[in-house]
């Protein structure tokens, strides 16, 4: 087992290293709008680091929209291409490792639960093991191109998954710190505070203790966030970054096309309506956090997946890196797979959109025979795929819960295992 | 109430099952038929519209042309000069032309280039001259070009003479709001290619290609006309060539402008004069032939003339081609008419306020005046793609519980409540591995064919044979692995059965779906993906691939009869890329290595997608289907 694990991780490492070595590939992928957005582009980050190292305030020019501590992280190593590559590769591999650990912890949890009885009175088959989950993340094309394209969404994903991992482990301070770091890097993961707190309180029966943990977590989260902001202020010496980083994420001021739903809408919009629709669009992202956390309080891990998928679909600057995060979290909940009804459709939608997006971009930008509608249409198809995934997984989860509550009668004939005799009661 | 709804649920389930399992495949064949008929109907008069001018700024034919009889005399004098220097070496004739342009008063220069393909080495010198329009700010330009070699493979004498004479005419006028660049390119296409690359600042200096930097420049090129008037005589036909690299097309307004200006000079599409008749069938056949001619160029991706290279740089361009066909009045188009036509077109294009954008970029022409728009020709390809998907969905249903369930309902066993999931296990690993391996093999053969290894006696044909070897080996190994797997599975099953008989307990698990069903689902879904996405890039290529593969990929399945399997394999190998190469060489009565070289040249000189598409996308699916046909049936 250990051998297999190390082989998988070594293969993932080697593949990324080899792809980094292909000349021009990093620049090509890094320039794709589907992979790097204004808030995750490595090119803009390097610009920021350059300005920072030359004593120019990096957030003045309206180019850099990445968090100050990210500049601080890259400042000492950006001159060495190898170190930067290693940072990306190891970051990606660490996410894979954490997903494996999360799955292992979840298996341990579910082994104590009552097994769902299935037709023919058989126990439910176990879900995917941790290694498969890690493999599905590490060899997902979206993950690979996002890593090789050096999108800084990787660090936000890293912090998010670390938060979930620590939540599973029950380490309050680290879990809250990680989620705070993820929120600090790209704001939206702040939604995950609720399911991660649920993760921390799972299995706790005592109401007062739960309350205590919740208050403690809220305090920890706010303290970590405040300390991160303070550290950033010390680093860059001004509070300009608030406007440049979070102002851009929330205000969507850079309308470079991407796979999301915002840019096309706001290019067309008259200025007087802009603030209103910005608020509507952003509320639409955040509004899911509480209802999902309340409804799925029994399965916070699934809530984490669902919320990251909501983030990746409805945020202002989505990229395939966001898809990599939720598609990595999805196999953790692999027990719902067989209840899904539209998997064929979803896989096809993802394939069509990921092939047609570059083609339509080419028709629009290079040949001039297409136009912006082409690319936006594919963005819509991609979003439809994501939404159907959200709906289908939610349905599958609910269906499984129903199965658990009302297990089938084991009276089906031996060769008619799929029958459930309906008795008139 | 509860019971009633449950019973009707069983009925509904049966109807759904029957639809998915029986009717969807049939429906998909109907859709294929619809698609084929739709495609055949496209050239018909009722499905095309009259070409109209969309961009009003063009004002075609609105200008009084200045090209008069004295200019014809000048052109004739230039014709003699060009004829004299055309026999010189590349460098000398380029220098001589440069001098001619300079004498008119234009800024002229030359450009050296070298291009090494895997089969050939090409070197040449281009000449170019810029007329700086007196009223322009130099940010926009039009190009008039002619290559030394015409598409008839003779010297392009008249065209170059016309360029020189037009330079003289333009120099007299002050009407132009765009600079005009004259380019006389060496070689067939590689010269203009090198010039365009250098003009856009992409010149390279590597082992394979070297392009000299341009010393004279003007603004962004808005449109271009390429002239192809071979020889020194007059012509009785004038044709327009417009298909660009990888099936790109110029804006329809450009074609309409030229036809509008030509007015009385009956222009035709390509190099054939099609008389209009009252006979509907004859008209339809003529239109069909014209459309097929166009689609052939589009599908192959090779441009039908040098204008095709401009399209790569977002510059709309066409070629005007003068030709002589027996049976028509001779001497219809001399230098006078051609010169006026080109001058008027340039004057019209000079009126443009912005890049041509008003009219269509996606169209099919069935005649110079009739076009079929994208809204009409796209549906048949989409229908073709959907028919693939329907087949795949039906197989997907077959590999689930659905078939067993429908059977159970039909036998009236019990009133079943459908399970929320499929109990049959589907194996994704085997088909995914086979498809993945086929794509690797396709990519490997692409690399193999295009790389120059440098060992003695290396020919493209040899490399093709090598890649066929690679792919055949893959097919054999995959098939034997699949057979071995099935053997093991059967053995396991038998052991399980024995164990069950002993323990008297039943697992109740239905048998897993056969591997070939899953593999075929994969192939069909990927084929749909290929055909529909390609159609956005290159409609003709997508249609030709779709029409070729649709029936074989849908019908073929492993059979118990050896002879049926053999027939299927033969058909699949005929439509595989090597098979197609041999088919083409037989059809055009050309040597196989020449066909291969043509494909390779297209890839290396123009950067067409034919070779990569065939090798990396089309071939892998073909290989996977072969494996599928040879797989065990259970």
PDB file of N, CA and C in Angstrom, chain A residues 46-112:
ATOM      1  N   UNK A  46       3.923  38.304 -10.452  1.00  0.00           N
ATOM      2  CA  UNK A  46       5.346  38.642 -10.620  1.00  0.00           C
ATOM      3  C   UNK A  46       5.525  40.146 -10.758  1.00  0.00           C
ATOM      4  N   UNK A  47       4.571  40.770 -11.453  1.00  0.00           N
ATOM      5  CA  UNK A  47       4.617  42.226 -11.575  1.00  0.00           C
ATOM      6  C   UNK A  47       4.568  42.855 -10.187  1.00  0.00           C
ATOM      7  N   UNK A  48       3.656  42.336  -9.366  1.00  0.00           N
ATOM      8  CA  UNK A  48       3.530  42.856  -8.007  1.00  0.00           C
ATOM      9  C   UNK A  48       4.806  42.671  -7.214  1.00  0.00           C
ATOM     10  N   UNK A  49       5.398  41.502  -7.342  1.00  0.00           N
ATOM     11  CA  UNK A  49       6.634  41.225  -6.604  1.00  0.00           C
ATOM     12  C   UNK A  49       7.734  42.162  -7.082  1.00  0.00           C
ATOM     13  N   UNK A  50       7.766  42.376  -8.399  1.00  0.00           N
ATOM     14  CA  UNK A  50       8.789  43.268  -8.957  1.00  0.00           C
ATOM     15  C   UNK A  50       8.630  44.679  -8.401  1.00  0.00           C
ATOM     16  N   UNK A  51       7.387  45.172  -8.444  1.00  0.00           N
ATOM     17  CA  UNK A  51       7.132  46.516  -7.925  1.00  0.00           C
ATOM     18  C   UNK A  51       7.501  46.589  -6.448  1.00  0.00           C
ATOM     19  N   UNK A  52       7.104  45.557  -5.720  1.00  0.00           N
ATOM     20  CA  UNK A  52       7.331  45.506  -4.281  1.00  0.00           C
ATOM     21  C   UNK A  52       8.830  45.537  -3.979  1.00  0.00           C
ATOM     22  N   UNK A  53       9.592  44.740  -4.760  1.00  0.00           N
ATOM     23  CA  UNK A  53      11.025  44.661  -4.464  1.00  0.00           C
ATOM     24  C   UNK A  53      11.746  45.942  -4.862  1.00  0.00           C
ATOM     25  N   UNK A  54      11.101  46.757  -5.731  1.00  0.00           N
ATOM     26  CA  UNK A  54      11.731  48.024  -6.095  1.00  0.00           C
ATOM     27  C   UNK A  54      11.155  49.200  -5.320  1.00  0.00           C
ATOM     28  N   UNK A  55      10.411  48.876  -4.277  1.00  0.00           N
ATOM     29  CA  UNK A  55       9.935  49.929  -3.400  1.00  0.00           C
ATOM     30  C   UNK A  55       8.782  50.739  -3.944  1.00  0.00           C
ATOM     31  N   UNK A  56       8.136  50.236  -5.027  1.00  0.00           N
ATOM     32  CA  UNK A  56       6.962  50.931  -5.549  1.00  0.00           C
ATOM     33  C   UNK A  56       5.734  50.295  -4.902  1.00  0.00           C
ATOM     34  N   UNK A  57       4.790  51.081  -4.442  1.00  0.00           N
ATOM     35  CA  UNK A  57       3.586  50.467  -3.858  1.00  0.00           C
ATOM     36  C   UNK A  57       2.900  49.578  -4.893  1.00  0.00           C
ATOM     37  N   UNK A  58       2.819  48.267  -4.682  1.00  0.00           N
ATOM     38  CA  UNK A  58       2.345  47.358  -5.729  1.00  0.00           C
ATOM     39  C   UNK A  58       0.870  47.548  -6.085  1.00  0.00           C
ATOM     40  N   UNK A  59       0.070  48.107  -5.159  1.00  0.00           N
ATOM     41  CA  UNK A  59      -1.365  48.146  -5.422  1.00  0.00           C
ATOM     42  C   UNK A  59      -1.824  49.460  -6.044  1.00  0.00           C
ATOM     43  N   UNK A  60      -0.863  50.285  -6.448  1.00  0.00           N
ATOM     44  CA  UNK A  60      -1.253  51.580  -6.993  1.00  0.00           C
ATOM     45  C   UNK A  60      -1.730  51.494  -8.438  1.00  0.00           C
ATOM     46  N   UNK A  61      -1.111  50.617  -9.202  1.00  0.00           N
ATOM     47  CA  UNK A  61      -1.329  50.652 -10.647  1.00  0.00           C
ATOM     48  C   UNK A  61      -2.584  49.964 -11.126  1.00  0.00           C
ATOM     49  N   UNK A  62      -3.283  49.262 -10.253  1.00  0.00           N
ATOM     50  CA  UNK A  62      -4.477  48.550 -10.701  1.00  0.00           C
ATOM     51  C   UNK A  62      -4.175  47.291 -11.478  1.00  0.00           C
ATOM     52  N   UNK A  63      -2.978  46.756 -11.341  1.00  0.00           N
ATOM     53  CA  UNK A  63      -2.618  45.534 -12.052  1.00  0.00           C
ATOM     54  C   UNK A  63      -2.665  44.342 -11.106  1.00  0.00           C
ATOM     55  N   UNK A  64      -2.196  44.561  -9.882  1.00  0.00           N
ATOM     56  CA  UNK A  64      -2.041  43.453  -8.948  1.00  0.00           C
ATOM     57  C   UNK A  64      -3.281  43.345  -8.074  1.00  0.00           C
ATOM     58  N   UNK A  65      -3.868  42.147  -8.057  1.00  0.00           N
ATOM     59  CA  UNK A  65      -5.048  41.945  -7.212  1.00  0.00           C
ATOM     60  C   UNK A  65      -4.847  40.777  -6.263  1.00  0.00           C
ATOM     61  N   UNK A  66      -3.586  40.401  -6.028  1.00  0.00           N
ATOM     62  CA  UNK A  66      -3.349  39.269  -5.141  1.00  0.00           C
ATOM     63  C   UNK A  66      -2.973  39.742  -3.744  1.00  0.00           C
ATOM     64  N   UNK A  67      -3.248  38.885  -2.778  1.00  0.00           N
ATOM     65  CA  UNK A  67      -3.048  39.261  -1.382  1.00  0.00           C
ATOM     66  C   UNK A  67      -1.581  39.574  -1.100  1.00  0.00           C
ATOM     67  N   UNK A  68      -1.317  40.517  -0.203  1.00  0.00           N
ATOM     68  CA  UNK A  68       0.052  40.954   0.077  1.00  0.00           C
ATOM     69  C   UNK A  68       0.962  39.829   0.564  1.00  0.00           C
ATOM     70  N   UNK A  69       0.410  38.919   1.380  1.00  0.00           N
ATOM     71  CA  UNK A  69       1.284  37.867   1.906  1.00  0.00           C
ATOM     72  C   UNK A  69       1.750  36.930   0.807  1.00  0.00           C
ATOM     73  N   UNK A  70       0.969  36.852  -0.284  1.00  0.00           N
ATOM     74  CA  UNK A  70       1.401  36.049  -1.430  1.00  0.00           C
ATOM     75  C   UNK A  70       2.627  36.701  -2.071  1.00  0.00           C
ATOM     76  N   UNK A  71       2.602  38.039  -2.125  1.00  0.00           N
ATOM     77  CA  UNK A  71       3.783  38.761  -2.618  1.00  0.00           C
ATOM     78  C   UNK A  71       4.962  38.464  -1.706  1.00  0.00           C
ATOM     79  N   UNK A  72       4.677  38.488  -0.395  1.00  0.00           N
ATOM     80  CA  UNK A  72       5.738  38.227   0.572  1.00  0.00           C
ATOM     81  C   UNK A  72       6.301  36.824   0.439  1.00  0.00           C
ATOM     82  N   UNK A  73       5.390  35.884   0.103  1.00  0.00           N
ATOM     83  CA  UNK A  73       5.828  34.490  -0.051  1.00  0.00           C
ATOM     84  C   UNK A  73       6.743  34.335  -1.252  1.00  0.00           C
ATOM     85  N   UNK A  74       6.398  35.030  -2.355  1.00  0.00           N
ATOM     86  CA  UNK A  74       7.170  34.849  -3.583  1.00  0.00           C
ATOM     87  C   UNK A  74       8.387  35.775  -3.648  1.00  0.00           C
ATOM     88  N   UNK A  75       8.378  36.815  -2.838  1.00  0.00           N
ATOM     89  CA  UNK A  75       9.464  37.798  -2.918  1.00  0.00           C
ATOM     90  C   UNK A  75      10.847  37.158  -2.813  1.00  0.00           C
ATOM     91  N   UNK A  76      11.088  36.277  -1.825  1.00  0.00           N
ATOM     92  CA  UNK A  76      12.451  35.721  -1.739  1.00  0.00           C
ATOM     93  C   UNK A  76      12.767  34.671  -2.798  1.00  0.00           C
ATOM     94  N   UNK A  77      11.749  34.038  -3.390  1.00  0.00           N
ATOM     95  CA  UNK A  77      12.079  32.895  -4.261  1.00  0.00           C
ATOM     96  C   UNK A  77      11.829  33.153  -5.736  1.00  0.00           C
ATOM     97  N   UNK A  78      11.280  34.308  -6.088  1.00  0.00           N
ATOM     98  CA  UNK A  78      10.833  34.459  -7.478  1.00  0.00           C
ATOM     99  C   UNK A  78      11.996  34.470  -8.469  1.00  0.00           C
ATOM    100  N   UNK A  79      13.179  34.778  -7.967  1.00  0.00           N
ATOM    101  CA  UNK A  79      14.324  34.803  -8.894  1.00  0.00           C
ATOM    102  C   UNK A  79      14.740  33.397  -9.297  1.00  0.00           C
ATOM    103  N   UNK A  80      14.352  32.402  -8.496  1.00  0.00           N
ATOM    104  CA  UNK A  80      14.724  31.035  -8.856  1.00  0.00           C
ATOM    105  C   UNK A  80      13.516  30.314  -9.427  1.00  0.00           C
ATOM    106  N   UNK A  81      13.579  30.031 -10.738  1.00  0.00           N
ATOM    107  CA  UNK A  81      12.436  29.382 -11.394  1.00  0.00           C
ATOM    108  C   UNK A  81      12.166  28.024 -10.771  1.00  0.00           C
ATOM    109  N   UNK A  82      13.229  27.349 -10.401  1.00  0.00           N
ATOM    110  CA  UNK A  82      13.078  25.990  -9.878  1.00  0.00           C
ATOM    111  C   UNK A  82      12.294  25.993  -8.573  1.00  0.00           C
ATOM    112  N   UNK A  83      12.637  26.936  -7.692  1.00  0.00           N
ATOM    113  CA  UNK A  83      11.959  26.992  -6.387  1.00  0.00           C
ATOM    114  C   UNK A  83      10.472  27.285  -6.568  1.00  0.00           C
ATOM    115  N   UNK A  84      10.162  28.182  -7.514  1.00  0.00           N
ATOM    116  CA  UNK A  84       8.759  28.518  -7.752  1.00  0.00           C
ATOM    117  C   UNK A  84       8.013  27.286  -8.231  1.00  0.00           C
ATOM    118  N   UNK A  85       8.622  26.585  -9.205  1.00  0.00           N
ATOM    119  CA  UNK A  85       7.986  25.372  -9.729  1.00  0.00           C
ATOM    120  C   UNK A  85       7.760  24.367  -8.604  1.00  0.00           C
ATOM    121  N   UNK A  86       8.799  24.179  -7.785  1.00  0.00           N
ATOM    122  CA  UNK A  86       8.704  23.201  -6.700  1.00  0.00           C
ATOM    123  C   UNK A  86       7.590  23.581  -5.739  1.00  0.00           C
ATOM    124  N   UNK A  87       7.475  24.877  -5.464  1.00  0.00           N
ATOM    125  CA  UNK A  87       6.424  25.341  -4.566  1.00  0.00           C
ATOM    126  C   UNK A  87       5.052  24.941  -5.102  1.00  0.00           C
ATOM    127  N   UNK A  88       4.864  25.154  -6.420  1.00  0.00           N
ATOM    128  CA  UNK A  88       3.582  24.807  -7.026  1.00  0.00           C
ATOM    129  C   UNK A  88       3.342  23.302  -6.986  1.00  0.00           C
ATOM    130  N   UNK A  89       4.376  22.553  -7.394  1.00  0.00           N
ATOM    131  CA  UNK A  89       4.188  21.098  -7.482  1.00  0.00           C
ATOM    132  C   UNK A  89       3.910  20.525  -6.101  1.00  0.00           C
ATOM    133  N   UNK A  90       4.725  20.943  -5.131  1.00  0.00           N
ATOM    134  CA  UNK A  90       4.560  20.386  -3.791  1.00  0.00           C
ATOM    135  C   UNK A  90       3.222  20.815  -3.203  1.00  0.00           C
ATOM    136  N   UNK A  91       2.799  22.045  -3.495  1.00  0.00           N
ATOM    137  CA  UNK A  91       1.493  22.499  -3.018  1.00  0.00           C
ATOM    138  C   UNK A  91       0.389  21.591  -3.533  1.00  0.00           C
ATOM    139  N   UNK A  92       0.451  21.275  -4.829  1.00  0.00           N
ATOM    140  CA  UNK A  92      -0.568  20.430  -5.439  1.00  0.00           C
ATOM    141  C   UNK A  92      -0.541  19.037  -4.830  1.00  0.00           C
ATOM    142  N   UNK A  93       0.661  18.528  -4.647  1.00  0.00           N
ATOM    143  CA  UNK A  93       0.786  17.169  -4.127  1.00  0.00           C
ATOM    144  C   UNK A  93       0.317  17.113  -2.681  1.00  0.00           C
ATOM    145  N   UNK A  94       0.568  18.197  -1.938  1.00  0.00           N
ATOM    146  CA  UNK A  94       0.128  18.220  -0.551  1.00  0.00           C
ATOM    147  C   UNK A  94      -1.404  18.211  -0.478  1.00  0.00           C
ATOM    148  N   UNK A  95      -2.036  18.907  -1.414  1.00  0.00           N
ATOM    149  CA  UNK A  95      -3.506  18.853  -1.452  1.00  0.00           C
ATOM    150  C   UNK A  95      -3.964  17.410  -1.650  1.00  0.00           C
ATOM    151  N   UNK A  96      -3.288  16.715  -2.595  1.00  0.00           N
ATOM    152  CA  UNK A  96      -3.622  15.301  -2.835  1.00  0.00           C
ATOM    153  C   UNK A  96      -3.469  14.487  -1.563  1.00  0.00           C
ATOM    154  N   UNK A  97      -2.383  14.737  -0.835  1.00  0.00           N
ATOM    155  CA  UNK A  97      -2.126  13.996   0.400  1.00  0.00           C
ATOM    156  C   UNK A  97      -3.231  14.270   1.419  1.00  0.00           C
ATOM    157  N   UNK A  98      -3.612  15.552   1.528  1.00  0.00           N
ATOM    158  CA  UNK A  98      -4.630  15.897   2.516  1.00  0.00           C
ATOM    159  C   UNK A  98      -5.967  15.256   2.170  1.00  0.00           C
ATOM    160  N   UNK A  99      -6.279  15.214   0.844  1.00  0.00           N
ATOM    161  CA  UNK A  99      -7.532  14.571   0.443  1.00  0.00           C
ATOM    162  C   UNK A  99      -7.532  13.099   0.837  1.00  0.00           C
ATOM    163  N   UNK A 100      -6.357  12.480   0.689  1.00  0.00           N
ATOM    164  CA  UNK A 100      -6.238  11.078   1.071  1.00  0.00           C
ATOM    165  C   UNK A 100      -6.512  10.919   2.570  1.00  0.00           C
ATOM    166  N   UNK A 101      -5.920  11.824   3.356  1.00  0.00           N
ATOM    167  CA  UNK A 101      -6.095  11.760   4.806  1.00  0.00           C
ATOM    168  C   UNK A 101      -7.549  12.009   5.189  1.00  0.00           C
ATOM    169  N   UNK A 102      -8.160  12.989   4.506  1.00  0.00           N
ATOM    170  CA  UNK A 102      -9.569  13.301   4.801  1.00  0.00           C
ATOM    171  C   UNK A 102     -10.425  12.061   4.578  1.00  0.00           C
ATOM    172  N   UNK A 103     -10.164  11.380   3.450  1.00  0.00           N
ATOM    173  CA  UNK A 103     -10.951  10.184   3.148  1.00  0.00           C
ATOM    174  C   UNK A 103     -10.747   9.119   4.225  1.00  0.00           C
ATOM    175  N   UNK A 104      -9.500   8.969   4.670  1.00  0.00           N
ATOM    176  CA  UNK A 104      -9.217   7.965   5.695  1.00  0.00           C
ATOM    177  C   UNK A 104      -9.974   8.299   6.980  1.00  0.00           C
ATOM    178  N   UNK A 105      -9.949   9.584   7.353  1.00  0.00           N
ATOM    179  CA  UNK A 105     -10.649   9.999   8.572  1.00  0.00           C
ATOM    180  C   UNK A 105     -12.153   9.768   8.438  1.00  0.00           C
ATOM    181  N   UNK A 106     -12.661  10.029   7.233  1.00  0.00           N
ATOM    182  CA  UNK A 106     -14.089   9.864   7.011  1.00  0.00           C
ATOM    183  C   UNK A 106     -14.475   8.388   7.083  1.00  0.00           C
ATOM    184  N   UNK A 107     -13.613   7.537   6.531  1.00  0.00           N
ATOM    185  CA  UNK A 107     -13.879   6.098   6.600  1.00  0.00           C
ATOM    186  C   UNK A 107     -13.946   5.643   8.044  1.00  0.00           C
ATOM    187  N   UNK A 108     -13.052   6.202   8.861  1.00  0.00           N
ATOM    188  CA  UNK A 108     -13.028   5.834  10.272  1.00  0.00           C
ATOM    189  C   UNK A 108     -14.340   6.253  10.942  1.00  0.00           C
ATOM    190  N   UNK A 109     -14.782   7.473  10.569  1.00  0.00           N
ATOM    191  CA  UNK A 109     -16.053   7.956  11.103  1.00  0.00           C
ATOM    192  C   UNK A 109     -17.199   7.026  10.728  1.00  0.00           C
ATOM    193  N   UNK A 110     -17.258   6.705   9.429  1.00  0.00           N
ATOM    194  CA  UNK A 110     -18.427   5.974   8.951  1.00  0.00           C
ATOM    195  C   UNK A 110     -18.387   4.524   9.411  1.00  0.00           C
ATOM    196  N   UNK A 111     -17.213   4.027   9.790  1.00  0.00           N
ATOM    197  CA  UNK A 111     -17.164   2.656  10.276  1.00  0.00           C
ATOM    198  C   UNK A 111     -17.893   2.534  11.606  1.00  0.00           C
ATOM    199  N   UNK A 112     -18.011   3.654  12.329  1.00  0.00           N
ATOM    200  CA  UNK A 112     -18.742   3.603  13.602  1.00  0.00           C
ATOM    201  C   UNK A 112     -20.240   3.781  13.409  1.00  0.00           C
TER     202      UNK A 112
END
